[in-house]
mmCIF file of C-alpha atoms in Angstrom:
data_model
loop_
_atom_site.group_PDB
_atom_site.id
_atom_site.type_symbol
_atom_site.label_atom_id
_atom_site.label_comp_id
_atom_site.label_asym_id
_atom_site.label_seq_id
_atom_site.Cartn_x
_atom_site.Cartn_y
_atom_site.Cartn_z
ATOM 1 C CA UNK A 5 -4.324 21.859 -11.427
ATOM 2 C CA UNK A 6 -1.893 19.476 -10.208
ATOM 3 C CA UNK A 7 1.229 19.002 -12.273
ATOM 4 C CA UNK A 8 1.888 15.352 -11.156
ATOM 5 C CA UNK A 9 -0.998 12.165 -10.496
ATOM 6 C CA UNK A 10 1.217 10.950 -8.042
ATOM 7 C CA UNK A 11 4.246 11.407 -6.097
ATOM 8 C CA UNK A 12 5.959 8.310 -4.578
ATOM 9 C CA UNK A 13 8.113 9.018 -1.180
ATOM 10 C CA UNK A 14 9.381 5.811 -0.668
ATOM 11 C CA UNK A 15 12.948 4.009 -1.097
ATOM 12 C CA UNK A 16 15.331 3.162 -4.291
ATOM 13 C CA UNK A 17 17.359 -0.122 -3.990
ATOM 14 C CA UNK A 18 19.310 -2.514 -5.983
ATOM 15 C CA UNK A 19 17.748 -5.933 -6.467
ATOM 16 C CA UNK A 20 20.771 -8.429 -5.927
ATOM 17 C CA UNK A 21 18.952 -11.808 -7.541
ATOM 18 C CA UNK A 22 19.869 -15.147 -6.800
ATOM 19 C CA UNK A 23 17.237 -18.209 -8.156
ATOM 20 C CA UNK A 24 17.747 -20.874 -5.536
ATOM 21 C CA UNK A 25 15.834 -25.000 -5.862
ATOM 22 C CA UNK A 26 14.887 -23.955 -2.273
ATOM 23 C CA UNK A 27 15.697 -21.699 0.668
ATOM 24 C CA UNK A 28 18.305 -22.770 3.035
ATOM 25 C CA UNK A 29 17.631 -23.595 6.590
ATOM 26 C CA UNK A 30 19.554 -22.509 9.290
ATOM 27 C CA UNK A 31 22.895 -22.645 9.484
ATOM 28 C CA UNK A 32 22.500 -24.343 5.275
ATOM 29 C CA UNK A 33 24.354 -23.398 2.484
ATOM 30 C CA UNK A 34 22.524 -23.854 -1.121
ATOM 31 C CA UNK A 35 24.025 -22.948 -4.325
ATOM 32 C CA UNK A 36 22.524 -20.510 -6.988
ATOM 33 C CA UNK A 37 22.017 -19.281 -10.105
ATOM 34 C CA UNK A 38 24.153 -16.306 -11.298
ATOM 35 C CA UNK A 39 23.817 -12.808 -9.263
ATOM 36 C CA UNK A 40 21.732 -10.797 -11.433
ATOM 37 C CA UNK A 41 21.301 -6.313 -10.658
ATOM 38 C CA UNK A 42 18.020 -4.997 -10.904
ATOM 39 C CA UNK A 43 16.770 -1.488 -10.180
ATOM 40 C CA UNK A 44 14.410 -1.849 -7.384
ATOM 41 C CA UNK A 45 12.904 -0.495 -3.899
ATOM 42 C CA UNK A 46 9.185 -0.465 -3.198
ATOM 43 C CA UNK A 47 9.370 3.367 -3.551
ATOM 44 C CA UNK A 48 11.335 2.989 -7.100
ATOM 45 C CA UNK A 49 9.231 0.503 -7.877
ATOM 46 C CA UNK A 50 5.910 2.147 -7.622
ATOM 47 C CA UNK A 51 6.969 5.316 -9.449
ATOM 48 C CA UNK A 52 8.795 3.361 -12.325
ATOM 49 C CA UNK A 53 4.781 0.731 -12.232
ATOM 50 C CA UNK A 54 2.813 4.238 -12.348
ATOM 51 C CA UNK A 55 4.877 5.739 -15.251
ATOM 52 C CA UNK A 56 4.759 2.315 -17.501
ATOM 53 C CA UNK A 57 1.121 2.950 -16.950
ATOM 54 C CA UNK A 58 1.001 6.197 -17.987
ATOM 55 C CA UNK A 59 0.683 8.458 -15.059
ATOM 56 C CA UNK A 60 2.356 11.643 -14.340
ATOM 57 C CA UNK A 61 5.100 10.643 -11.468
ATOM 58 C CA UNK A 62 7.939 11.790 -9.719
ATOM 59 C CA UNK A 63 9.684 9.990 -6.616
ATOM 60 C CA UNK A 64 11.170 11.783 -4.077
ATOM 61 C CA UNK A 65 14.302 9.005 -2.544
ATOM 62 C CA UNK A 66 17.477 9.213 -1.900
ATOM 63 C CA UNK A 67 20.566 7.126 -3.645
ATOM 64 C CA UNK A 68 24.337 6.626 -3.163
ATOM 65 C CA UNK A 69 26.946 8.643 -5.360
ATOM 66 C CA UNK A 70 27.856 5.277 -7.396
ATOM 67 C CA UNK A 71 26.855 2.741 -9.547
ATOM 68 C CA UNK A 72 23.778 1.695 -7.689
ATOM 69 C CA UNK A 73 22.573 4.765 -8.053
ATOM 70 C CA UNK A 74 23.323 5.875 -11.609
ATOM 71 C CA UNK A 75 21.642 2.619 -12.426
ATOM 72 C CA UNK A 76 18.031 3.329 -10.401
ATOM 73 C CA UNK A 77 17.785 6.698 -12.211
ATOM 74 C CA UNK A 78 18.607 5.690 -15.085
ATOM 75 C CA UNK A 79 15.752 3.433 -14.449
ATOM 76 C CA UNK A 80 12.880 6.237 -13.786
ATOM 77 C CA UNK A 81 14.175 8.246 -16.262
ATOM 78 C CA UNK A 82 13.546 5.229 -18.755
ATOM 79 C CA UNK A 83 10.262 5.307 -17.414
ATOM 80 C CA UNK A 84 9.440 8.399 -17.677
ATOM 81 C CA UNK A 85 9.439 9.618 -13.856
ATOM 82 C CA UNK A 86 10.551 13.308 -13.638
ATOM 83 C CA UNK A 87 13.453 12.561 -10.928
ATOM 84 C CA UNK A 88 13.981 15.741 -9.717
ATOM 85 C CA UNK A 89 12.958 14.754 -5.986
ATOM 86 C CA UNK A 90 15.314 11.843 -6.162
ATOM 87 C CA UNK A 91 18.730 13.430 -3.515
ATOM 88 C CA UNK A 92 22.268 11.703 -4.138
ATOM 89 C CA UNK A 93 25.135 10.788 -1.308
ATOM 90 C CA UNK A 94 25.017 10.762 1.950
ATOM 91 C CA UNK A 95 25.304 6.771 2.255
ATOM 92 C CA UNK A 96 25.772 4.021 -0.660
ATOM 93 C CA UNK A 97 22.714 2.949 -2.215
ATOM 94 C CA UNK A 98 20.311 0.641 -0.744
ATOM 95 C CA UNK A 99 20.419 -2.738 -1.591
ATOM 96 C CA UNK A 100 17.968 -6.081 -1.264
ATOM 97 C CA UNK A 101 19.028 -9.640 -1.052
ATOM 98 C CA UNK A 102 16.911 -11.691 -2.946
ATOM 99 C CA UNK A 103 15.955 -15.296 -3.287
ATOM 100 C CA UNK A 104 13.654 -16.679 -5.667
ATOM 101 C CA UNK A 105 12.714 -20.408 -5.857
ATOM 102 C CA UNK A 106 10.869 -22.511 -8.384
ATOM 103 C CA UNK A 107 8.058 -21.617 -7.975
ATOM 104 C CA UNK A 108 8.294 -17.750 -8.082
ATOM 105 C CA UNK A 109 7.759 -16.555 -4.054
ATOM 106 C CA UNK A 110 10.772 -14.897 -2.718
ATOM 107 C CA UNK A 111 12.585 -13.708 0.617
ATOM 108 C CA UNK A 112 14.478 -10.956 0.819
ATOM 109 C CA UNK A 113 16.833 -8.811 3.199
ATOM 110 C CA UNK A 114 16.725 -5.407 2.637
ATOM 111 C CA UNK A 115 19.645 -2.821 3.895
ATOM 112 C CA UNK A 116 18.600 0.286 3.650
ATOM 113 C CA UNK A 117 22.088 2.813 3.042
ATOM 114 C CA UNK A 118 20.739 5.867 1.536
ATOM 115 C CA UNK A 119 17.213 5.134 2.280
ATOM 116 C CA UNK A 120 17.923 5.632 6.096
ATOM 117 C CA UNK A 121 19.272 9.161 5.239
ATOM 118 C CA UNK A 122 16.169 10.548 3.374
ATOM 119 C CA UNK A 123 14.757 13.241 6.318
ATOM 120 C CA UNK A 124 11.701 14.902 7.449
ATOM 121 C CA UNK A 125 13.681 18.094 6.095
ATOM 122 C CA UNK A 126 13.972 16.747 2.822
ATOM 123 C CA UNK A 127 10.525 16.235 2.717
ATOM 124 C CA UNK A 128 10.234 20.178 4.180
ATOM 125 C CA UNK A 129 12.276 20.778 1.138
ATOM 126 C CA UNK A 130 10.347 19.327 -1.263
ATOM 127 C CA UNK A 131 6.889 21.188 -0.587
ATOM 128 C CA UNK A 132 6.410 22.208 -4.341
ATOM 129 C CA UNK A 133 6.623 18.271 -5.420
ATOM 130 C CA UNK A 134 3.622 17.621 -2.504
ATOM 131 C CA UNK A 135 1.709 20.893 -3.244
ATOM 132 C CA UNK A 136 1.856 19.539 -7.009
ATOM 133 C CA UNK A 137 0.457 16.506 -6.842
ATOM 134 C CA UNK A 138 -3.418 14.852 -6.870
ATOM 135 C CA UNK A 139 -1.814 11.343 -4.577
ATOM 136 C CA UNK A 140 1.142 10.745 -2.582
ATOM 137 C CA UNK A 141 2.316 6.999 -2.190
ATOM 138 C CA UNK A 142 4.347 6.066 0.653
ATOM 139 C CA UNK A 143 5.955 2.720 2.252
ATOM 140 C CA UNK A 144 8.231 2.490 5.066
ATOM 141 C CA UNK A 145 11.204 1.014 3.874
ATOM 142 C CA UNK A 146 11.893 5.228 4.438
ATOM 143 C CA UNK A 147 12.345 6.159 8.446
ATOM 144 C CA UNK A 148 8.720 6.426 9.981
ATOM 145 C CA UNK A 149 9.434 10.038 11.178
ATOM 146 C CA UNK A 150 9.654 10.667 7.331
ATOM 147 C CA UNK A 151 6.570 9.103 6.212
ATOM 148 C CA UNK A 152 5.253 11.296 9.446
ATOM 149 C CA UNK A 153 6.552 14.438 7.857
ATOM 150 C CA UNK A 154 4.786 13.436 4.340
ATOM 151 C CA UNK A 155 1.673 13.048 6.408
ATOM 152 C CA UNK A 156 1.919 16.835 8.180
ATOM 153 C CA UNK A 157 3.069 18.464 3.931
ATOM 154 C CA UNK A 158 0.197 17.146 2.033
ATOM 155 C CA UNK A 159 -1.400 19.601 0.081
ATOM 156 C CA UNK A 160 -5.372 19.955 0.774
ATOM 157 C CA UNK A 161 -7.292 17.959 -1.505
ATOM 158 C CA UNK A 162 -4.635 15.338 -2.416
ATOM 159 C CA UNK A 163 -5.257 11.778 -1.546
ATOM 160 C CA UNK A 164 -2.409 9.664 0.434
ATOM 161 C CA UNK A 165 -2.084 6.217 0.094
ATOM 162 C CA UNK A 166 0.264 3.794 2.696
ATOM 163 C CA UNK A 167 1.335 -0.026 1.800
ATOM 164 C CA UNK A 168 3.255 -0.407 5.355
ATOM 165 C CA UNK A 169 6.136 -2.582 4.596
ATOM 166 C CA UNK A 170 7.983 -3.861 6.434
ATOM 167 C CA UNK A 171 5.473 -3.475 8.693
ATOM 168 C CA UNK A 172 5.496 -1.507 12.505
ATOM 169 C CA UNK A 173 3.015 -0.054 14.616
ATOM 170 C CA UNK A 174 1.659 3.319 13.195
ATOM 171 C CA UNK A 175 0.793 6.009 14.674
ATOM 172 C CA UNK A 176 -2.893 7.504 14.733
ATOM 173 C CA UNK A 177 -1.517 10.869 12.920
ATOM 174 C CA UNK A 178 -0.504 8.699 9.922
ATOM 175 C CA UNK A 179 -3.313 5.705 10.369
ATOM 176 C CA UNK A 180 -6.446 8.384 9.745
ATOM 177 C CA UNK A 181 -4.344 10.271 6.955
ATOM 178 C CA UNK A 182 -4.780 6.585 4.845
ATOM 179 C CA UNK A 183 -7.121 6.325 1.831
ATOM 180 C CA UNK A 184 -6.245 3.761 1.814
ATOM 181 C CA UNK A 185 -4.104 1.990 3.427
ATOM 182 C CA UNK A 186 -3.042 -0.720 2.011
ATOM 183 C CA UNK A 187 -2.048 -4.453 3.970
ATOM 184 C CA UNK A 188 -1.613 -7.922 3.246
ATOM 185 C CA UNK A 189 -2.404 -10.680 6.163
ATOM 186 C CA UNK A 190 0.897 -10.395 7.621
ATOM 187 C CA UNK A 191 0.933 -6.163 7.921
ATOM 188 C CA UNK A 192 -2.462 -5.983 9.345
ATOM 189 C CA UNK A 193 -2.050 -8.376 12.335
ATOM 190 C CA UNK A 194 1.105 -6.232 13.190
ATOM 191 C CA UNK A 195 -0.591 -2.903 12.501
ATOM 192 C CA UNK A 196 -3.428 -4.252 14.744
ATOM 193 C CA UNK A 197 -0.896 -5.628 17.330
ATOM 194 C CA UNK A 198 -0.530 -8.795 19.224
ATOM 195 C CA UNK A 199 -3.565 -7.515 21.871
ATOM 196 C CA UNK A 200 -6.134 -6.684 19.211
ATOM 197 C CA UNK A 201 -4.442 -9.983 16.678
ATOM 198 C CA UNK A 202 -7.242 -9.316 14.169
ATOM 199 C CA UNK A 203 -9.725 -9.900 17.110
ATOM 200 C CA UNK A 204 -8.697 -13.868 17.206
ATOM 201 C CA UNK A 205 -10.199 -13.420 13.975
ATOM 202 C CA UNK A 206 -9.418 -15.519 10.534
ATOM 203 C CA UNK A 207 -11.631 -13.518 8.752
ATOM 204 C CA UNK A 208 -10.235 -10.643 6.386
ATOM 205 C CA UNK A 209 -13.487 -8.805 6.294
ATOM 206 C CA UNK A 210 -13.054 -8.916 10.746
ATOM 207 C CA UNK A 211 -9.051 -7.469 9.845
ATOM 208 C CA UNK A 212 -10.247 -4.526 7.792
ATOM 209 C CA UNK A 213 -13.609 -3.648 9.885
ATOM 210 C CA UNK A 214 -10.866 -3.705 13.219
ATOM 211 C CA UNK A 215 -8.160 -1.740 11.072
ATOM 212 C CA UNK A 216 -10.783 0.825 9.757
ATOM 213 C CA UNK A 217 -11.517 1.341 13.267
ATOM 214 C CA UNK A 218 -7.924 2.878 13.187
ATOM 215 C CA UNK A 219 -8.797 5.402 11.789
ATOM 216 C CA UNK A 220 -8.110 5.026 7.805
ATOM 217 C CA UNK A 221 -10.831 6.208 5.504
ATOM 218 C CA UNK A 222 -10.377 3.127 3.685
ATOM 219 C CA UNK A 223 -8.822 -0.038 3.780
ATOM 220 C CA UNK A 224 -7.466 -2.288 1.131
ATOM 221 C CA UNK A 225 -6.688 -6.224 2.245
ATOM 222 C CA UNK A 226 -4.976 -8.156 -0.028
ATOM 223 C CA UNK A 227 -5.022 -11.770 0.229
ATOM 224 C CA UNK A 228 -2.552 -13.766 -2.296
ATOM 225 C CA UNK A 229 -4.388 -16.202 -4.522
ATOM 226 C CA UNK A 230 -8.363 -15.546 -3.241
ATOM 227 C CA UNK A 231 -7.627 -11.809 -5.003
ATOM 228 C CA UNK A 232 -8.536 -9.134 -2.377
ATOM 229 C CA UNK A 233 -11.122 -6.970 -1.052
ATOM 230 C CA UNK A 234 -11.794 -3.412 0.167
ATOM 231 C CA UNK A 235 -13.423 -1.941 2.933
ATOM 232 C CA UNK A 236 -14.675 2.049 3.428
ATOM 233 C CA UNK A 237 -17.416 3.349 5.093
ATOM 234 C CA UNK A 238 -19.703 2.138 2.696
ATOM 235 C CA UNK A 239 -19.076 -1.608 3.301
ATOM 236 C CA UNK A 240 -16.356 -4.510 2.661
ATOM 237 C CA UNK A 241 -16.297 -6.238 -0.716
ATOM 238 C CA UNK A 242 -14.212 -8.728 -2.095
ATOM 239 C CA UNK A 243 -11.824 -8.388 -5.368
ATOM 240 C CA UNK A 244 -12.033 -11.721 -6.869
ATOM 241 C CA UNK A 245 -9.137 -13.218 -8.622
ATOM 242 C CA UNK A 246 -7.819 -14.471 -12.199
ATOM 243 C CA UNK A 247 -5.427 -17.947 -12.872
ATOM 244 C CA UNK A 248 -1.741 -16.696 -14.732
ATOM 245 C CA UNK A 249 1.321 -18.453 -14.883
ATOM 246 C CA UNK A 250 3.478 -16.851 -12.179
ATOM 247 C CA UNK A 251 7.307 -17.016 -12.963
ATOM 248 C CA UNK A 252 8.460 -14.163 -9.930
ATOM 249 C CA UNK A 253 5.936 -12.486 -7.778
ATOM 250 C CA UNK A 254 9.492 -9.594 -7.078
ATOM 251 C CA UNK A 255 7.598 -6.050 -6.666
ATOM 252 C CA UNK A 256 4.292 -7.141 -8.157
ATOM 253 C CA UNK A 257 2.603 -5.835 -5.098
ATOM 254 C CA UNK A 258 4.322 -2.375 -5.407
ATOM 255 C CA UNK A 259 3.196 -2.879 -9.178
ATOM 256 C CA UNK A 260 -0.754 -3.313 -7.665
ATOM 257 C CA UNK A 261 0.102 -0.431 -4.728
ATOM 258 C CA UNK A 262 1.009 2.075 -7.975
ATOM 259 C CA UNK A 263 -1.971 1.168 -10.150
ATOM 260 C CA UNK A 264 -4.603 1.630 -7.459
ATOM 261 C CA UNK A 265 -3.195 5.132 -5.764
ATOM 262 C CA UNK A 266 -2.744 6.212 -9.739
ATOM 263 C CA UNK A 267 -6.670 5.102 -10.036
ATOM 264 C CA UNK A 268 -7.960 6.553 -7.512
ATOM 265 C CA UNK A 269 -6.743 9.787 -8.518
ATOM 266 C CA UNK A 270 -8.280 9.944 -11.926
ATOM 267 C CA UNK A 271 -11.662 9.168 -9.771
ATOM 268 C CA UNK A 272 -11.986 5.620 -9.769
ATOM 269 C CA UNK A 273 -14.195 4.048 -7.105
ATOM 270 C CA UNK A 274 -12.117 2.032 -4.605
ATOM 271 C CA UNK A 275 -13.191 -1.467 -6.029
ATOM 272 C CA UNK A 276 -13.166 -0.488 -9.220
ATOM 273 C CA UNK A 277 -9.307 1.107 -9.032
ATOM 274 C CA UNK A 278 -8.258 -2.329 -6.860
ATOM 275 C CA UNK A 279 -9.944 -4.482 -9.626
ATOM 276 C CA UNK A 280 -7.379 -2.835 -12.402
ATOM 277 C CA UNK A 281 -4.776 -3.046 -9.953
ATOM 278 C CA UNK A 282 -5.236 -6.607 -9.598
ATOM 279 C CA UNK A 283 -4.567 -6.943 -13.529
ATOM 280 C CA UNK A 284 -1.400 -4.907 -13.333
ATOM 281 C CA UNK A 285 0.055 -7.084 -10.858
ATOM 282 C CA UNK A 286 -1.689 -10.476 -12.326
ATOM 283 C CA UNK A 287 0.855 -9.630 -15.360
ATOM 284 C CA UNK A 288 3.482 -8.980 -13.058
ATOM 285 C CA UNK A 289 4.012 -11.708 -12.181
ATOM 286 C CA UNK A 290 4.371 -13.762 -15.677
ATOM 287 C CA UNK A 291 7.919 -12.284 -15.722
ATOM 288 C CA UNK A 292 11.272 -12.288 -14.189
ATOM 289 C CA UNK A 293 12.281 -8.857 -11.818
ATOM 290 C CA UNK A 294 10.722 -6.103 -10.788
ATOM 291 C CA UNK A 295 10.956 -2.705 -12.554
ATOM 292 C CA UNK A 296 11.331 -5.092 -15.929
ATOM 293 C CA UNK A 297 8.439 -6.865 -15.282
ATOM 294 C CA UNK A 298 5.653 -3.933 -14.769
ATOM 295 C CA UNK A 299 2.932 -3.812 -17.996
ATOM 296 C CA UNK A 300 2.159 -0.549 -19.886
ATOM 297 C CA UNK A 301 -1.602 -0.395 -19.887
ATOM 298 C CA UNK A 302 -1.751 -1.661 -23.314
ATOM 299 C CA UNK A 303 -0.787 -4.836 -21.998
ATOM 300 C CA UNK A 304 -2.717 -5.022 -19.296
ATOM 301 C CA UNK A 305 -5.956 -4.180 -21.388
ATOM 302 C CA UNK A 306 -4.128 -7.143 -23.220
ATOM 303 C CA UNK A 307 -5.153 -9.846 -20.288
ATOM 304 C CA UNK A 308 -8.485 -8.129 -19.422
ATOM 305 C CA UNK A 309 -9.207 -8.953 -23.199
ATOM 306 C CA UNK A 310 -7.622 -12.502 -23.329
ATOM 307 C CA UNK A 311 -9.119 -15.671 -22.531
ATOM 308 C CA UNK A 312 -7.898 -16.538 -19.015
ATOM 309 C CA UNK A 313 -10.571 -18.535 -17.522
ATOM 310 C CA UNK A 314 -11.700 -16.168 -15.281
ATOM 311 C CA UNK A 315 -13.567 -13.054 -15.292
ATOM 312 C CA UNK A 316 -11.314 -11.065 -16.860
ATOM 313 C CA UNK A 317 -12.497 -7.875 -15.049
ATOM 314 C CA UNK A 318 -10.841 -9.669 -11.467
ATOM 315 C CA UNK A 319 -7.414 -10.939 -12.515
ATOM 316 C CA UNK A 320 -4.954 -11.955 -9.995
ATOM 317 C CA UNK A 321 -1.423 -13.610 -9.299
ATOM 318 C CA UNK A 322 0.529 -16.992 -7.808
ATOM 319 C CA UNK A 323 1.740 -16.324 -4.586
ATOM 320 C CA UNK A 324 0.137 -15.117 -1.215
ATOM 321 C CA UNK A 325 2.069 -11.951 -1.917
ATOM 322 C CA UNK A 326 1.017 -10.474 -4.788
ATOM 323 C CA UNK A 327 -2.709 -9.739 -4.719
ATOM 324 C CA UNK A 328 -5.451 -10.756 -7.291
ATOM 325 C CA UNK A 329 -3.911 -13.696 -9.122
ATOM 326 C CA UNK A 330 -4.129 -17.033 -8.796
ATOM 327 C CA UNK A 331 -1.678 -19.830 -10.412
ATOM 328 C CA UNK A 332 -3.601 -21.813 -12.634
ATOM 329 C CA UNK A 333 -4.729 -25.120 -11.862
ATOM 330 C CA UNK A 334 -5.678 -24.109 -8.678
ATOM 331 C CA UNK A 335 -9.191 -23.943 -7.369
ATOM 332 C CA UNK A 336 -10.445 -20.591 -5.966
#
């Protein structure tokens, strides 16, 4: 009986906002909209996307001793992630720099602080957290010897799930431990490396046959506004995707990441669990911020009911990095 339906191991920043008319070129200064704080971090992110939904969570992170910090656990508390994983000091709280233009993609600069600090032995020391729970989430905005660690600690019969961002070359201990892992266009041609380059390839269903030969035991690809698709043993198939009105694709794809390792551990089929993830982050991204803008999943039975235009069991998003939603007006 596990006590937990997913663990995230992952990082905790604060989202410093800034809406921008557009990016600034090199060496360009552009003015901005007022600085706005938001609780963020793919790792936060995830656990705080998994709770709204419903599932048993805890995140195991580390934050600064300050504001930053009191503010991201206030945060999973609020959602109700049990944070006793979460370690305090050592550095000041990570933080992200974050643009957003018009039209709701973003860039961001992330500097890691207290993320940096969080250790193979704090993973060590947290064996009860891994032995407790059904699927462990992980990212690697965390140091890769960490995410190594998780890999060695998982408890037999849980599931582990990897969205490699920012991505880096993996190594084969961690790349068969996947199921799945999870990539967008840019993460796979880096995971596959410059010599392999998705084969020369354009394809996605070429990217996830070449990263499943890896080692993963399954593979999810997700590919902005033509929704996604999914590859195992059994064959590739495509997640098609919905039209919403995108205001801020911020952490929608750690919003889809949460939804589909949450999923899979209640014994959803691999399509099936990237299909509802899709919706999660298709509402996502119809609001401003991160953590604020993940659905309970009242709401996101709420769009799978609604009339958008599409089939409502494939929703998706409005930027090529959120998966399964497209803006509408546009053909897909």
């Amino acid at each position: 009986m596990y006590d937990y339906d997913l663990l995230v191991v992952g990082s905790a920043n604060a989202d410093l906002v800034i809406d921008v008319e557009r990016r600034p070129a090199a060496g360009e200064t552009v003015l901005g909209s007022d600085l706005a704080v938001h609780p963020g971090g793919k790792g936060a992110n995830q656990s705080v996307a998994a709770g709204r939904l419903g599932a048993r969570t805890a995140l195991l992170a580390r934050v600064g001793d300050d504001a930053y910090g009191r503010l991201l656990l206030d945060s999973q508390r609020a959602a109700g992630v049990d944070t006793a994983g979460v370690l305090v000091g050592g550095a000041p709280t990570g933080v992200a720099l974050i643009t957003v233009d018009p039209s709701g993609d973003n860039s961001i600069v992330v500097s890691p602080g207290a993320n940096g600090r969080l250790t193979p032995a704090d993973v060590r020391a947290a064996a009860r957290l891994l032995r407790d729970s059904r699927v462990v989430s992980t990212q690697l905005e965390i140091p890769l010897e960490t995410v190594v660690e998780v890999v060695r600690n998982l408890a037999p019969g849980s599931r582990f799930v990897l969205n490699p961002s920012p991505p880096r070359p993996l190594p084969a201990e961690v790349l068969e431990a996947c199921d799945p892992l999870i990539v967008n266009e840019h993460e796979a041609k880096v995971i596959l490396g410059e010599a392999g380059g998705a084969g020369g390839s354009e394809e996605p269903e070429d990217w996830a046959r070449l990263l499943l030969a890896k080692g993963p035991k399954s593979v999810v690809v997700t590919l902005g506004s033509q929704g996604a698709l999914v590859a195992s043993a059994e064959g590739v198939s495509r997640i098609a995707s919905v039209k919403v009105d995108a205001v801020d694709t911020t952490g929608a794809g750690d919003s889809f990441t949460a939804a589909l390792a949450w999923r899979l551990g209640t014994g959803s089929a691999l399509a099936e669990a990237a299909a509802y993830a899709a919706r999660v982050g298709a509402v996502a991204v119809t609001r401003r911020g991160a953590q604020e803008s993940f659905p309970t999943a009242e709401e996101v039975e709420a769009l799978c009911s609604g009339d958008q235009g599409d089939d409502p069991r494939t929703p998706g998003r409005a930027s090529d990095s959120v998966p399964g939603a497209a803006p509408r007006g546009e053909s897909l």
